[in-house]
């Protein structure tokens, strides 16, 4: 089964200096473990909201808005596309990823099964 893990952050509640070397090393090790286990299909962090564009459609009419978005209280900071045997395994990998971040980060993972054919 495929699952998308979306990593949500409140930009005002993360270390201003970003991830430290220890966190980056531990995340790299977990990514390597996930790759060797065959569960990690793709992953990436996302660029800041001030570089984002939103396209909204209401009543068939589209509006394009460039970031930054001042009203945003949280943002998606990254994602992982996982191939696991079931939902519980996907949740376990997500939980391990979050645990690496320690007390100074306020971070949430949303794990959702993807639609469509499983490859």
mmCIF file of N, CA and C in Angstrom:
data_model
loop_
_atom_site.group_PDB
_atom_site.id
_atom_site.type_symbol
_atom_site.label_atom_id
_atom_site.label_comp_id
_atom_site.label_asym_id
_atom_site.label_seq_id
_atom_site.Cartn_x
_atom_site.Cartn_y
_atom_site.Cartn_z
ATOM 1 N N UNK A 1 0.840 -1.182 0.000
ATOM 2 C CA UNK A 1 0.000 0.000 0.000
ATOM 3 C C UNK A 1 0.883 1.242 0.000
ATOM 4 N N UNK A 2 0.415 2.253 -0.691
ATOM 5 C CA UNK A 2 1.164 3.510 -0.717
ATOM 6 C C UNK A 2 0.515 4.548 0.197
ATOM 7 N N UNK A 3 1.376 5.263 0.893
ATOM 8 C CA UNK A 3 0.923 6.308 1.815
ATOM 9 C C UNK A 3 1.749 7.574 1.589
ATOM 10 N N UNK A 4 1.074 8.702 1.673
ATOM 11 C CA UNK A 4 1.749 10.001 1.627
ATOM 12 C C UNK A 4 1.831 10.517 3.058
ATOM 13 N N UNK A 5 3.035 10.822 3.488
ATOM 14 C CA UNK A 5 3.248 11.414 4.808
ATOM 15 C C UNK A 5 3.538 12.893 4.588
ATOM 16 N N UNK A 6 2.611 13.751 5.015
ATOM 17 C CA UNK A 6 2.782 15.200 4.891
ATOM 18 C C UNK A 6 3.254 15.736 6.236
ATOM 19 N N UNK A 7 4.329 16.495 6.217
ATOM 20 C CA UNK A 7 4.912 17.026 7.455
ATOM 21 C C UNK A 7 4.490 18.467 7.623
ATOM 22 N N UNK A 8 3.709 18.724 8.674
ATOM 23 C CA UNK A 8 3.164 20.060 8.918
ATOM 24 C C UNK A 8 3.918 20.745 10.054
ATOM 25 N N UNK A 9 4.194 22.022 9.833
ATOM 26 C CA UNK A 9 4.928 22.832 10.807
ATOM 27 C C UNK A 9 4.214 24.150 11.013
ATOM 28 N N UNK A 10 4.306 24.679 12.228
ATOM 29 C CA UNK A 10 3.948 26.068 12.487
ATOM 30 C C UNK A 10 5.260 26.842 12.348
ATOM 31 N N UNK A 11 5.388 27.693 11.319
ATOM 32 C CA UNK A 11 6.688 28.359 11.078
ATOM 33 C C UNK A 11 7.161 29.215 12.239
ATOM 34 N N UNK A 12 6.253 29.597 13.144
ATOM 35 C CA UNK A 12 6.664 30.405 14.299
ATOM 36 C C UNK A 12 7.131 29.532 15.466
ATOM 37 N N UNK A 13 6.987 28.226 15.353
ATOM 38 C CA UNK A 13 7.309 27.318 16.464
ATOM 39 C C UNK A 13 8.369 26.293 16.099
ATOM 40 N N UNK A 14 9.285 26.680 15.226
ATOM 41 C CA UNK A 14 10.419 25.810 14.895
ATOM 42 C C UNK A 14 11.692 26.597 15.172
ATOM 43 N N UNK A 15 12.806 25.914 15.411
ATOM 44 C CA UNK A 15 14.061 26.645 15.639
ATOM 45 C C UNK A 15 14.361 27.578 14.473
ATOM 46 N N UNK A 16 14.669 28.829 14.793
ATOM 47 C CA UNK A 16 14.939 29.832 13.759
ATOM 48 C C UNK A 16 16.160 29.495 12.922
ATOM 49 N N UNK A 17 17.073 28.717 13.484
ATOM 50 C CA UNK A 17 18.277 28.338 12.746
ATOM 51 C C UNK A 17 18.059 27.105 11.877
ATOM 52 N N UNK A 18 16.853 26.514 11.949
ATOM 53 C CA UNK A 18 16.564 25.316 11.155
ATOM 54 C C UNK A 18 17.122 24.080 11.823
ATOM 55 N N UNK A 19 17.114 22.974 11.112
ATOM 56 C CA UNK A 19 17.607 21.726 11.695
ATOM 57 C C UNK A 19 19.107 21.781 11.943
ATOM 58 N N UNK A 20 19.537 21.236 13.102
ATOM 59 C CA UNK A 20 20.968 21.220 13.394
ATOM 60 C C UNK A 20 21.625 19.995 12.736
ATOM 61 N N UNK A 21 22.950 19.921 12.845
ATOM 62 C CA UNK A 21 23.693 18.836 12.184
ATOM 63 C C UNK A 21 23.282 17.462 12.693
ATOM 64 N N UNK A 22 23.041 17.362 14.009
ATOM 65 C CA UNK A 22 22.641 16.067 14.592
ATOM 66 C C UNK A 22 21.336 15.588 13.972
ATOM 67 N N UNK A 23 20.349 16.486 13.894
ATOM 68 C CA UNK A 23 19.061 16.110 13.306
ATOM 69 C C UNK A 23 19.227 15.717 11.842
ATOM 70 N N UNK A 24 19.995 16.489 11.102
ATOM 71 C CA UNK A 24 20.197 16.175 9.679
ATOM 72 C C UNK A 24 20.859 14.805 9.507
ATOM 73 N N UNK A 25 21.830 14.499 10.355
ATOM 74 C CA UNK A 25 22.512 13.201 10.277
ATOM 75 C C UNK A 25 21.538 12.069 10.600
ATOM 76 N N UNK A 26 20.737 12.246 11.684
ATOM 77 C CA UNK A 26 19.795 11.198 12.074
ATOM 78 C C UNK A 26 18.694 11.005 11.034
ATOM 79 N N UNK A 27 18.220 12.086 10.447
ATOM 80 C CA UNK A 27 17.216 11.971 9.380
ATOM 81 C C UNK A 27 17.823 11.240 8.183
ATOM 82 N N UNK A 28 19.067 11.571 7.839
ATOM 83 C CA UNK A 28 19.743 10.885 6.738
ATOM 84 C C UNK A 28 19.865 9.386 6.996
ATOM 85 N N UNK A 29 20.185 9.023 8.248
ATOM 86 C CA UNK A 29 20.293 7.604 8.601
ATOM 87 C C UNK A 29 18.948 6.902 8.495
ATOM 88 N N UNK A 30 17.881 7.573 8.950
ATOM 89 C CA UNK A 30 16.545 6.966 8.860
ATOM 90 C C UNK A 30 16.124 6.827 7.395
ATOM 91 N N UNK A 31 16.405 7.834 6.593
ATOM 92 C CA UNK A 31 16.073 7.758 5.159
ATOM 93 C C UNK A 31 16.818 6.595 4.505
ATOM 94 N N UNK A 32 18.080 6.407 4.878
ATOM 95 C CA UNK A 32 18.848 5.287 4.336
ATOM 96 C C UNK A 32 18.224 3.954 4.760
ATOM 97 N N UNK A 33 17.807 3.869 6.034
ATOM 98 C CA UNK A 33 17.162 2.650 6.526
ATOM 99 C C UNK A 33 15.848 2.394 5.785
ATOM 100 N N UNK A 34 15.064 3.441 5.574
ATOM 101 C CA UNK A 34 13.791 3.305 4.862
ATOM 102 C C UNK A 34 14.026 2.874 3.411
ATOM 103 N N UNK A 35 15.069 3.400 2.812
ATOM 104 C CA UNK A 35 15.393 3.025 1.429
ATOM 105 C C UNK A 35 15.796 1.563 1.357
ATOM 106 N N UNK A 36 16.668 1.122 2.270
ATOM 107 C CA UNK A 36 17.099 -0.278 2.288
ATOM 108 C C UNK A 36 15.927 -1.221 2.562
ATOM 109 N N UNK A 37 14.962 -0.773 3.373
ATOM 110 C CA UNK A 37 13.780 -1.589 3.680
ATOM 111 C C UNK A 37 12.788 -1.618 2.513
ATOM 112 N N UNK A 38 13.023 -0.755 1.521
ATOM 113 C CA UNK A 38 12.146 -0.726 0.341
ATOM 114 C C UNK A 38 10.834 0.000 0.560
ATOM 115 N N UNK A 39 10.724 0.814 1.619
ATOM 116 C CA UNK A 39 9.466 1.508 1.894
ATOM 117 C C UNK A 39 9.468 2.950 1.404
ATOM 118 N N UNK A 40 10.629 3.544 1.214
ATOM 119 C CA UNK A 40 10.691 4.950 0.814
ATOM 120 C C UNK A 40 10.740 5.059 -0.712
ATOM 121 N N UNK A 41 9.691 5.641 -1.299
ATOM 122 C CA UNK A 41 9.628 5.823 -2.745
ATOM 123 C C UNK A 41 10.128 7.196 -3.155
ATOM 124 N N UNK A 42 9.867 8.210 -2.306
ATOM 125 C CA UNK A 42 10.305 9.569 -2.614
ATOM 126 C C UNK A 42 10.168 10.419 -1.351
ATOM 127 N N UNK A 43 10.992 11.420 -1.225
ATOM 128 C CA UNK A 43 10.891 12.350 -0.105
ATOM 129 C C UNK A 43 11.582 13.658 -0.465
ATOM 130 N N UNK A 44 11.140 14.727 0.140
ATOM 131 C CA UNK A 44 11.781 16.031 -0.046
ATOM 132 C C UNK A 44 11.218 17.017 0.965
ATOM 133 N N UNK A 45 12.020 17.996 1.299
ATOM 134 C CA UNK A 45 11.528 19.157 2.020
ATOM 135 C C UNK A 45 10.952 20.126 1.002
ATOM 136 N N UNK A 46 10.125 21.042 1.457
ATOM 137 C CA UNK A 46 9.537 22.026 0.554
ATOM 138 C C UNK A 46 10.085 23.402 0.858
ATOM 139 N N UNK A 47 10.231 24.221 -0.153
ATOM 140 C CA UNK A 47 10.744 25.584 -0.031
ATOM 141 C C UNK A 47 9.755 26.422 0.791
ATOM 142 N N UNK A 48 10.190 27.560 1.344
ATOM 143 C CA UNK A 48 9.350 28.396 2.203
ATOM 144 C C UNK A 48 8.089 28.918 1.496
ATOM 145 N N UNK A 49 7.090 29.264 2.329
ATOM 146 C CA UNK A 49 5.805 29.747 1.804
ATOM 147 C C UNK A 49 5.935 31.011 0.964
ATOM 148 N N UNK A 50 6.944 31.844 1.231
ATOM 149 C CA UNK A 50 7.062 33.070 0.444
ATOM 150 C C UNK A 50 7.434 32.802 -1.010
ATOM 151 N N UNK A 51 7.804 31.560 -1.324
ATOM 152 C CA UNK A 51 8.084 31.182 -2.701
ATOM 153 C C UNK A 51 6.917 30.430 -3.344
ATOM 154 N N UNK A 52 5.839 30.232 -2.585
ATOM 155 C CA UNK A 52 4.716 29.411 -3.059
ATOM 156 C C UNK A 52 3.720 30.231 -3.880
ATOM 157 N N UNK A 53 2.917 29.538 -4.639
ATOM 158 C CA UNK A 53 1.818 30.118 -5.402
ATOM 159 C C UNK A 53 0.581 29.295 -5.101
ATOM 160 N N UNK A 54 -0.529 29.969 -4.857
ATOM 161 C CA UNK A 54 -1.809 29.286 -4.663
ATOM 162 C C UNK A 54 -2.730 29.634 -5.813
ATOM 163 N N UNK A 55 -3.390 28.623 -6.326
ATOM 164 C CA UNK A 55 -4.381 28.811 -7.372
ATOM 165 C C UNK A 55 -5.714 28.348 -6.793
ATOM 166 N N UNK A 56 -6.641 29.265 -6.667
ATOM 167 C CA UNK A 56 -7.953 28.956 -6.075
ATOM 168 C C UNK A 56 -9.006 29.057 -7.160
ATOM 169 N N UNK A 57 -9.908 28.088 -7.179
ATOM 170 C CA UNK A 57 -11.012 28.112 -8.140
ATOM 171 C C UNK A 57 -12.328 28.148 -7.385
ATOM 172 N N UNK A 58 -13.122 29.168 -7.659
ATOM 173 C CA UNK A 58 -14.456 29.321 -7.058
ATOM 174 C C UNK A 58 -15.422 29.647 -8.183
ATOM 175 N N UNK A 59 -16.454 28.840 -8.299
ATOM 176 C CA UNK A 59 -17.444 29.078 -9.342
ATOM 177 C C UNK A 59 -16.854 29.042 -10.745
ATOM 178 N N UNK A 60 -15.837 28.242 -10.941
ATOM 179 C CA UNK A 60 -15.214 28.111 -12.250
ATOM 180 C C UNK A 60 -14.222 29.209 -12.583
ATOM 181 N N UNK A 61 -14.026 30.168 -11.676
ATOM 182 C CA UNK A 61 -13.097 31.275 -11.916
ATOM 183 C C UNK A 61 -11.860 31.090 -11.040
ATOM 184 N N UNK A 62 -10.701 31.203 -11.660
ATOM 185 C CA UNK A 62 -9.459 30.984 -10.927
ATOM 186 C C UNK A 62 -8.778 32.289 -10.547
ATOM 187 N N UNK A 63 -8.172 32.263 -9.357
ATOM 188 C CA UNK A 63 -7.366 33.373 -8.866
ATOM 189 C C UNK A 63 -5.988 32.822 -8.506
ATOM 190 N N UNK A 64 -4.954 33.506 -8.939
ATOM 191 C CA UNK A 64 -3.584 33.087 -8.641
ATOM 192 C C UNK A 64 -3.003 34.064 -7.623
ATOM 193 N N UNK A 65 -2.529 33.510 -6.485
ATOM 194 C CA UNK A 65 -1.952 34.328 -5.415
ATOM 195 C C UNK A 65 -0.501 33.906 -5.181
ATOM 196 N N UNK A 66 0.393 34.869 -5.178
ATOM 197 C CA UNK A 66 1.786 34.602 -4.840
ATOM 198 C C UNK A 66 1.984 34.723 -3.336
ATOM 199 N N UNK A 67 2.883 33.880 -2.774
ATOM 200 C CA UNK A 67 3.220 33.973 -1.370
ATOM 201 C C UNK A 67 4.051 35.211 -1.105
ATOM 202 N N UNK A 68 4.301 35.592 0.138
ATOM 203 C CA UNK A 68 3.964 34.814 1.340
ATOM 204 C C UNK A 68 2.499 34.962 1.713
ATOM 205 N N UNK A 69 2.018 34.034 2.516
ATOM 206 C CA UNK A 69 0.630 34.017 2.947
ATOM 207 C C UNK A 69 0.589 34.299 4.444
ATOM 208 N N UNK A 70 0.307 35.541 4.784
ATOM 209 C CA UNK A 70 0.373 35.986 6.182
ATOM 210 C C UNK A 70 -0.597 35.236 7.078
ATOM 211 N N UNK A 71 -1.721 34.783 6.529
ATOM 212 C CA UNK A 71 -2.724 34.113 7.372
ATOM 213 C C UNK A 71 -2.352 32.671 7.691
ATOM 214 N N UNK A 72 -1.296 32.151 7.066
ATOM 215 C CA UNK A 72 -0.916 30.753 7.256
ATOM 216 C C UNK A 72 -0.413 30.525 8.676
ATOM 217 N N UNK A 73 -1.076 29.627 9.411
ATOM 218 C CA UNK A 73 -0.649 29.283 10.764
ATOM 219 C C UNK A 73 0.194 28.020 10.755
ATOM 220 N N UNK A 74 0.115 27.258 9.672
ATOM 221 C CA UNK A 74 0.968 26.099 9.523
ATOM 222 C C UNK A 74 1.266 25.913 8.046
ATOM 223 N N UNK A 75 2.315 25.185 7.799
ATOM 224 C CA UNK A 75 2.691 24.929 6.413
ATOM 225 C C UNK A 75 3.134 23.488 6.282
ATOM 226 N N UNK A 76 3.083 22.969 5.069
ATOM 227 C CA UNK A 76 3.621 21.650 4.804
ATOM 228 C C UNK A 76 5.099 21.846 4.507
ATOM 229 N N UNK A 77 5.936 21.273 5.363
ATOM 230 C CA UNK A 77 7.374 21.477 5.243
ATOM 231 C C UNK A 77 8.083 20.424 4.424
ATOM 232 N N UNK A 78 7.403 19.309 4.177
ATOM 233 C CA UNK A 78 8.021 18.241 3.408
ATOM 234 C C UNK A 78 7.063 17.075 3.277
ATOM 235 N N UNK A 79 7.526 16.050 2.569
ATOM 236 C CA UNK A 79 6.682 14.872 2.370
ATOM 237 C C UNK A 79 7.550 13.634 2.195
ATOM 238 N N UNK A 80 6.926 12.480 2.407
ATOM 239 C CA UNK A 80 7.526 11.181 2.088
ATOM 240 C C UNK A 80 6.438 10.345 1.427
ATOM 241 N N UNK A 81 6.761 9.701 0.336
ATOM 242 C CA UNK A 81 5.866 8.733 -0.284
ATOM 243 C C UNK A 81 6.374 7.351 0.095
ATOM 244 N N UNK A 82 5.529 6.591 0.798
ATOM 245 C CA UNK A 82 5.936 5.301 1.357
ATOM 246 C C UNK A 82 5.194 4.154 0.695
ATOM 247 N N UNK A 83 5.856 3.013 0.627
ATOM 248 C CA UNK A 83 5.240 1.754 0.186
ATOM 249 C C UNK A 83 5.379 0.799 1.360
ATOM 250 N N UNK A 84 4.274 0.521 2.053
ATOM 251 C CA UNK A 84 4.326 -0.331 3.243
ATOM 252 C C UNK A 84 3.278 -1.431 3.139
ATOM 253 N N UNK A 85 3.381 -2.430 4.025
ATOM 254 C CA UNK A 85 2.435 -3.548 3.968
ATOM 255 C C UNK A 85 1.047 -3.130 4.468
ATOM 256 N N UNK A 86 1.007 -2.118 5.344
ATOM 257 C CA UNK A 86 -0.286 -1.649 5.859
ATOM 258 C C UNK A 86 -0.127 -0.257 6.493
ATOM 259 N N UNK A 87 -1.244 0.281 6.967
ATOM 260 C CA UNK A 87 -1.270 1.619 7.569
ATOM 261 C C UNK A 87 -0.414 1.692 8.828
ATOM 262 N N UNK A 88 -0.466 0.631 9.634
ATOM 263 C CA UNK A 88 0.308 0.633 10.880
ATOM 264 C C UNK A 88 1.805 0.798 10.617
ATOM 265 N N UNK A 89 2.309 0.126 9.589
ATOM 266 C CA UNK A 89 3.736 0.261 9.278
ATOM 267 C C UNK A 89 4.053 1.695 8.844
ATOM 268 N N UNK A 90 3.177 2.299 8.047
ATOM 269 C CA UNK A 90 3.397 3.691 7.625
ATOM 270 C C UNK A 90 3.411 4.623 8.836
ATOM 271 N N UNK A 91 2.502 4.392 9.770
ATOM 272 C CA UNK A 91 2.436 5.219 10.982
ATOM 273 C C UNK A 91 3.707 5.039 11.819
ATOM 274 N N UNK A 92 4.227 3.819 11.893
ATOM 275 C CA UNK A 92 5.457 3.577 12.662
ATOM 276 C C UNK A 92 6.644 4.348 12.074
ATOM 277 N N UNK A 93 6.769 4.341 10.744
ATOM 278 C CA UNK A 93 7.874 5.092 10.116
ATOM 279 C C UNK A 93 7.704 6.590 10.371
ATOM 280 N N UNK A 94 6.466 7.084 10.267
ATOM 281 C CA UNK A 94 6.206 8.509 10.513
ATOM 282 C C UNK A 94 6.542 8.879 11.959
ATOM 283 N N UNK A 95 6.167 8.009 12.886
ATOM 284 C CA UNK A 95 6.440 8.258 14.302
ATOM 285 C C UNK A 95 7.948 8.304 14.567
ATOM 286 N N UNK A 96 8.685 7.412 13.951
ATOM 287 C CA UNK A 96 10.148 7.421 14.123
ATOM 288 C C UNK A 96 10.740 8.706 13.563
ATOM 289 N N UNK A 97 10.224 9.163 12.429
ATOM 290 C CA UNK A 97 10.732 10.403 11.831
ATOM 291 C C UNK A 97 10.486 11.586 12.771
ATOM 292 N N UNK A 98 9.270 11.696 13.304
ATOM 293 C CA UNK A 98 8.952 12.810 14.208
ATOM 294 C C UNK A 98 9.796 12.757 15.474
ATOM 295 N N UNK A 99 10.015 11.566 16.019
ATOM 296 C CA UNK A 99 10.757 11.413 17.273
ATOM 297 C C UNK A 99 12.181 11.951 17.163
ATOM 298 N N UNK A 100 12.741 11.954 15.966
ATOM 299 C CA UNK A 100 14.102 12.477 15.785
ATOM 300 C C UNK A 100 14.189 13.965 16.093
ATOM 301 N N UNK A 101 13.076 14.668 15.997
ATOM 302 C CA UNK A 101 13.086 16.128 16.088
ATOM 303 C C UNK A 101 13.185 16.681 17.511
ATOM 304 N N UNK A 102 12.948 15.864 18.512
ATOM 305 C CA UNK A 102 13.145 16.316 19.883
ATOM 306 C C UNK A 102 12.143 17.372 20.334
ATOM 307 N N UNK A 103 12.442 17.961 21.522
ATOM 308 C CA UNK A 103 11.509 18.872 22.186
ATOM 309 C C UNK A 103 11.389 20.246 21.530
ATOM 310 N N UNK A 104 12.417 20.692 20.824
ATOM 311 C CA UNK A 104 12.408 22.058 20.309
ATOM 312 C C UNK A 104 11.564 22.235 19.050
ATOM 313 N N UNK A 105 11.103 21.142 18.456
ATOM 314 C CA UNK A 105 10.290 21.223 17.241
ATOM 315 C C UNK A 105 8.837 20.914 17.570
ATOM 316 N N UNK A 106 7.925 21.673 16.958
ATOM 317 C CA UNK A 106 6.507 21.329 16.993
ATOM 318 C C UNK A 106 6.149 20.930 15.573
ATOM 319 N N UNK A 107 5.972 19.657 15.361
ATOM 320 C CA UNK A 107 5.819 19.104 14.018
ATOM 321 C C UNK A 107 4.753 18.014 14.044
ATOM 322 N N UNK A 108 4.042 17.860 12.950
ATOM 323 C CA UNK A 108 2.959 16.876 12.860
ATOM 324 C C UNK A 108 3.081 16.151 11.525
ATOM 325 N N UNK A 109 2.805 14.864 11.532
ATOM 326 C CA UNK A 109 2.781 14.088 10.282
ATOM 327 C C UNK A 109 1.350 13.643 10.014
ATOM 328 N N UNK A 110 0.879 13.915 8.831
ATOM 329 C CA UNK A 110 -0.424 13.406 8.397
ATOM 330 C C UNK A 110 -0.131 12.270 7.419
ATOM 331 N N UNK A 111 -0.623 11.079 7.720
ATOM 332 C CA UNK A 111 -0.365 9.898 6.894
ATOM 333 C C UNK A 111 -1.667 9.516 6.205
ATOM 334 N N UNK A 112 -1.629 9.529 4.878
ATOM 335 C CA UNK A 112 -2.847 9.235 4.107
ATOM 336 C C UNK A 112 -2.527 8.235 3.007
ATOM 337 N N UNK A 113 -3.400 7.248 2.866
ATOM 338 C CA UNK A 113 -3.242 6.263 1.795
ATOM 339 C C UNK A 113 -3.560 6.931 0.469
ATOM 340 N N UNK A 114 -2.800 6.583 -0.556
ATOM 341 C CA UNK A 114 -3.041 7.163 -1.867
ATOM 342 C C UNK A 114 -4.127 6.367 -2.597
ATOM 343 N N UNK A 115 -4.793 7.024 -3.510
ATOM 344 C CA UNK A 115 -5.794 6.378 -4.361
ATOM 345 C C UNK A 115 -5.104 5.778 -5.568
ATOM 346 N N UNK A 116 -5.783 4.854 -6.211
ATOM 347 C CA UNK A 116 -5.284 4.338 -7.478
ATOM 348 C C UNK A 116 -4.580 3.014 -7.351
ATOM 349 N N UNK A 117 -4.048 2.577 -8.466
ATOM 350 C CA UNK A 117 -3.412 1.265 -8.544
ATOM 351 C C UNK A 117 -2.136 1.222 -7.710
ATOM 352 N N UNK A 118 -1.929 0.109 -7.052
ATOM 353 C CA UNK A 118 -0.699 -0.127 -6.308
ATOM 354 C C UNK A 118 0.300 -0.757 -7.264
ATOM 355 N N UNK A 119 1.504 -0.272 -7.276
ATOM 356 C CA UNK A 119 2.537 -0.840 -8.155
ATOM 357 C C UNK A 119 3.456 -1.741 -7.379
#
